[in-house]
mmCIF file of C-alpha atoms in Angstrom:
data_model
loop_
_atom_site.group_PDB
_atom_site.id
_atom_site.type_symbol
_atom_site.label_atom_id
_atom_site.label_comp_id
_atom_site.label_asym_id
_atom_site.label_seq_id
_atom_site.Cartn_x
_atom_site.Cartn_y
_atom_site.Cartn_z
ATOM 1 C CA MET A 1 -10.187 -85.131 72.835
ATOM 2 C CA SER A 2 -8.604 -88.043 70.990
ATOM 3 C CA HIS A 3 -6.291 -87.861 68.011
ATOM 4 C CA PHE A 4 -5.287 -90.549 65.562
ATOM 5 C CA GLY A 5 -2.059 -90.580 63.626
ATOM 6 C CA ILE A 6 -2.773 -89.874 59.966
ATOM 7 C CA ASP A 7 -0.616 -92.817 58.912
ATOM 8 C CA SER A 8 -1.929 -95.200 61.552
ATOM 9 C CA VAL A 9 -5.556 -95.520 60.419
ATOM 10 C CA GLU A 10 -7.616 -95.833 57.260
ATOM 11 C CA PRO A 11 -10.202 -93.078 56.736
ATOM 12 C CA ILE A 12 -13.896 -93.987 56.986
ATOM 13 C CA ALA A 13 -14.801 -91.398 54.332
ATOM 14 C CA LEU A 14 -13.080 -89.150 51.836
ATOM 15 C CA GLU A 15 -14.461 -86.013 53.485
ATOM 16 C CA PRO A 16 -15.374 -85.071 57.059
ATOM 17 C CA VAL A 17 -18.554 -86.797 58.224
ATOM 18 C CA PRO A 18 -20.384 -86.924 61.554
ATOM 19 C CA VAL A 19 -20.157 -90.220 63.433
ATOM 20 C CA VAL A 20 -22.351 -91.941 65.978
ATOM 21 C CA ILE A 21 -20.682 -92.070 69.395
ATOM 22 C CA THR A 22 -21.791 -95.360 70.892
ATOM 23 C CA PRO A 23 -21.060 -96.174 74.549
ATOM 24 C CA LEU A 24 -18.219 -98.487 73.455
ATOM 25 C CA LEU A 25 -16.698 -95.876 71.160
ATOM 26 C CA ARG A 26 -16.926 -93.268 73.949
ATOM 27 C CA LEU A 27 -14.962 -95.585 76.282
ATOM 28 C CA LEU A 28 -12.325 -96.240 73.614
ATOM 29 C CA LEU A 29 -11.911 -92.508 72.932
ATOM 30 C CA GLU A 30 -11.630 -91.799 76.649
ATOM 31 C CA ARG A 31 -8.921 -94.453 76.896
ATOM 32 C CA LEU A 32 -7.035 -92.834 74.004
ATOM 33 C CA ALA A 33 -7.045 -89.537 75.904
ATOM 34 C CA ASP A 34 -4.919 -91.122 78.638
ATOM 35 C CA PRO A 35 -1.401 -89.661 78.229
ATOM 36 C CA GLY A 36 0.093 -92.673 80.036
ATOM 37 C CA LEU A 37 -1.214 -95.227 77.517
ATOM 38 C CA ASN A 38 1.728 -97.267 76.215
ATOM 39 C CA PRO A 39 2.290 -97.437 72.423
ATOM 40 C CA THR A 40 1.107 -101.050 72.073
ATOM 41 C CA SER A 41 -2.121 -100.400 73.983
ATOM 42 C CA ARG A 42 -2.635 -97.173 72.022
ATOM 43 C CA ALA A 43 -2.351 -99.021 68.707
ATOM 44 C CA ILE A 44 -4.818 -101.714 69.810
ATOM 45 C CA THR A 45 -7.279 -99.136 71.167
ATOM 46 C CA GLU A 46 -7.006 -96.996 68.000
ATOM 47 C CA ALA A 47 -7.765 -100.068 65.896
ATOM 48 C CA ALA A 48 -10.784 -100.924 68.049
ATOM 49 C CA ALA A 49 -12.039 -97.326 67.908
ATOM 50 C CA MET A 50 -11.679 -97.188 64.120
ATOM 51 C CA ASP A 51 -13.487 -100.515 63.853
ATOM 52 C CA ASN A 52 -16.408 -98.918 65.693
ATOM 53 C CA LEU A 53 -16.530 -95.675 63.691
ATOM 54 C CA GLU A 54 -19.348 -95.329 61.185
ATOM 55 C CA PRO A 55 -20.742 -92.292 59.420
ATOM 56 C CA ALA A 56 -23.916 -91.126 61.144
ATOM 57 C CA PRO A 57 -27.144 -92.169 59.450
ATOM 58 C CA GLY A 58 -29.042 -89.324 57.915
ATOM 59 C CA HIS A 59 -25.971 -87.277 57.129
ATOM 60 C CA LEU A 60 -26.349 -85.412 53.880
ATOM 61 C CA SER A 61 -23.375 -85.131 51.630
ATOM 62 C CA ILE A 62 -23.672 -81.731 50.016
ATOM 63 C CA HIS A 63 -21.317 -80.757 47.252
ATOM 64 C CA MET A 64 -20.071 -77.228 47.778
ATOM 65 C CA PRO A 65 -19.636 -75.526 44.412
ATOM 66 C CA GLN A 66 -16.225 -74.012 43.705
ATOM 67 C CA ALA A 67 -17.032 -71.800 40.700
ATOM 68 C CA ASP A 68 -16.142 -68.150 41.268
ATOM 69 C CA LEU A 69 -19.638 -67.146 40.183
ATOM 70 C CA LEU A 70 -21.231 -69.228 42.946
ATOM 71 C CA GLN A 71 -18.875 -68.298 45.795
ATOM 72 C CA PRO A 72 -20.935 -65.336 47.060
ATOM 73 C CA ILE A 73 -23.988 -67.596 47.262
ATOM 74 C CA VAL A 74 -22.179 -70.496 48.908
ATOM 75 C CA SER A 75 -20.214 -68.443 51.421
ATOM 76 C CA GLY A 76 -23.235 -66.359 52.336
ATOM 77 C CA MET A 77 -25.398 -69.387 53.046
ATOM 78 C CA VAL A 78 -22.831 -71.740 54.565
ATOM 79 C CA ASP A 79 -21.188 -69.259 56.904
ATOM 80 C CA GLU A 80 -24.444 -68.137 58.474
ATOM 81 C CA PRO A 81 -27.664 -70.173 58.225
ATOM 82 C CA GLN A 82 -30.354 -67.911 56.845
ATOM 83 C CA PRO A 83 -33.388 -67.823 54.589
ATOM 84 C CA ALA A 84 -32.327 -68.324 50.995
ATOM 85 C CA LEU A 85 -32.495 -65.452 48.577
ATOM 86 C CA GLY A 86 -34.422 -66.245 45.441
ATOM 87 C CA LEU A 87 -32.632 -66.990 42.219
ATOM 88 C CA GLN A 88 -33.751 -63.629 40.788
ATOM 89 C CA GLN A 89 -32.324 -61.788 43.807
ATOM 90 C CA TRP A 90 -28.959 -63.500 43.329
ATOM 91 C CA SER A 91 -29.161 -62.807 39.617
ATOM 92 C CA ASP A 92 -29.641 -59.103 40.281
ATOM 93 C CA ARG A 93 -26.834 -58.993 42.879
ATOM 94 C CA LEU A 94 -24.349 -60.854 40.688
ATOM 95 C CA GLY A 95 -25.297 -59.199 37.423
ATOM 96 C CA VAL A 96 -25.937 -62.449 35.556
ATOM 97 C CA SER A 97 -29.066 -64.254 34.494
ATOM 98 C CA GLY A 98 -30.813 -66.700 36.770
ATOM 99 C CA ARG A 99 -30.328 -69.277 34.038
ATOM 100 C CA THR A 100 -26.549 -68.783 34.235
ATOM 101 C CA ILE A 101 -26.628 -69.403 37.993
ATOM 102 C CA SER A 102 -28.866 -72.447 37.525
ATOM 103 C CA ARG A 103 -26.538 -73.905 34.891
ATOM 104 C CA ALA A 104 -23.523 -73.358 37.152
ATOM 105 C CA PHE A 105 -25.239 -75.144 40.060
ATOM 106 C CA GLN A 106 -26.343 -77.985 37.799
ATOM 107 C CA ALA A 107 -22.842 -78.381 36.324
ATOM 108 C CA GLU A 108 -21.104 -78.457 39.707
ATOM 109 C CA THR A 109 -23.585 -80.171 41.995
ATOM 110 C CA GLY A 110 -25.867 -82.158 39.721
ATOM 111 C CA SER A 111 -28.863 -80.252 41.062
ATOM 112 C CA GLY A 112 -30.398 -76.850 40.564
ATOM 113 C CA TYR A 113 -30.196 -73.905 42.918
ATOM 114 C CA SER A 114 -33.464 -74.635 44.758
ATOM 115 C CA ARG A 115 -32.602 -78.286 45.346
ATOM 116 C CA TRP A 116 -29.088 -77.400 46.545
ATOM 117 C CA VAL A 117 -30.519 -74.818 48.972
ATOM 118 C CA ALA A 118 -33.052 -77.356 50.285
ATOM 119 C CA SER A 119 -30.251 -79.880 50.911
ATOM 120 C CA LEU A 120 -28.081 -77.268 52.606
ATOM 121 C CA HIS A 121 -30.952 -76.177 54.841
ATOM 122 C CA ALA A 122 -31.677 -79.799 55.752
ATOM 123 C CA GLN A 123 -28.015 -80.278 56.721
ATOM 124 C CA GLN A 124 -28.005 -77.060 58.739
ATOM 125 C CA ALA A 125 -31.240 -78.126 60.446
ATOM 126 C CA MET A 126 -29.653 -81.499 61.305
ATOM 127 C CA GLU A 127 -26.746 -79.742 62.973
ATOM 128 C CA MET A 128 -29.037 -77.418 64.933
ATOM 129 C CA VAL A 129 -31.386 -80.234 66.016
ATOM 130 C CA ALA A 130 -28.390 -82.299 67.131
ATOM 131 C CA ARG A 131 -27.233 -79.299 69.189
ATOM 132 C CA GLY A 132 -30.636 -79.157 70.851
ATOM 133 C CA ASP A 133 -31.844 -75.895 69.293
ATOM 134 C CA ASP A 134 -35.567 -75.155 69.443
ATOM 135 C CA LEU A 135 -37.397 -76.357 66.331
ATOM 136 C CA GLN A 136 -39.399 -73.146 65.958
ATOM 137 C CA ASP A 137 -36.178 -71.113 66.154
ATOM 138 C CA ILE A 138 -34.599 -73.332 63.479
ATOM 139 C CA ALA A 139 -37.616 -72.885 61.210
ATOM 140 C CA GLN A 140 -37.503 -69.107 61.612
ATOM 141 C CA LEU A 141 -33.731 -68.889 61.112
ATOM 142 C CA LEU A 142 -33.872 -70.901 57.881
ATOM 143 C CA GLY A 143 -36.849 -68.971 56.524
ATOM 144 C CA PHE A 144 -39.617 -71.540 56.865
ATOM 145 C CA SER A 145 -43.119 -70.242 57.534
ATOM 146 C CA SER A 146 -43.658 -72.719 60.363
ATOM 147 C CA GLN A 147 -42.162 -75.625 62.241
ATOM 148 C CA SER A 148 -44.376 -77.985 60.244
ATOM 149 C CA SER A 149 -43.081 -76.661 56.905
ATOM 150 C CA LEU A 150 -39.529 -77.163 58.189
ATOM 151 C CA GLY A 151 -40.504 -80.695 59.212
ATOM 152 C CA ALA A 152 -41.923 -81.477 55.763
ATOM 153 C CA ALA A 153 -38.820 -80.152 54.004
ATOM 154 C CA PHE A 154 -36.565 -82.020 56.439
ATOM 155 C CA ARG A 155 -38.392 -85.298 55.792
ATOM 156 C CA ARG A 156 -38.216 -84.799 51.993
ATOM 157 C CA ASN A 157 -34.464 -84.245 52.144
ATOM 158 C CA THR A 158 -33.408 -86.722 54.817
ATOM 159 C CA GLY A 159 -36.092 -89.382 55.033
ATOM 160 C CA PHE A 160 -36.426 -88.658 58.770
ATOM 161 C CA THR A 161 -38.996 -86.695 60.718
ATOM 162 C CA LEU A 162 -37.565 -84.001 62.947
ATOM 163 C CA SER A 163 -38.684 -85.826 66.081
ATOM 164 C CA THR A 164 -37.212 -89.153 64.949
ATOM 165 C CA PHE A 165 -33.917 -87.468 64.146
ATOM 166 C CA ARG A 166 -33.889 -85.515 67.440
ATOM 167 C CA ASP A 167 -34.688 -88.656 69.462
ATOM 168 C CA SER A 168 -31.831 -90.556 67.793
ATOM 169 C CA LYS A 169 -29.284 -88.008 69.044
#
């Protein structure tokens, strides 16, 4: 594992993002793991590593709502990937109208509940595909009726097919 001093490098993004580990970047990170690396060499290697860091293509930036009303929805879906409850089900659980939930999502994320869920599921699918999980298992876990319906939703949200994304990892 390699660490960079917070004051020694400029961030590549304002929030955590996945990065592509190229062969060169892997070698630079391995070099930084050497405890015997002198300070001058460390600084040069850190600079070279940062110069080779780029956010991974296909990463979705999903705004996580902070409103108290939406926290049960967000924490329930982010903590454990699962099929999404319908807006009416959340409305009944939270004791507010579906329209109130929709307005809160729109105000905080710029998209409605269904669109936010689709983006979250696409991001979760990306993480599971990158881990090597079985596509049918991913589809079932996220509540899709089939692997092909997962693939269609994934393509709509990311611009990639599942196989193209998997092969790029």
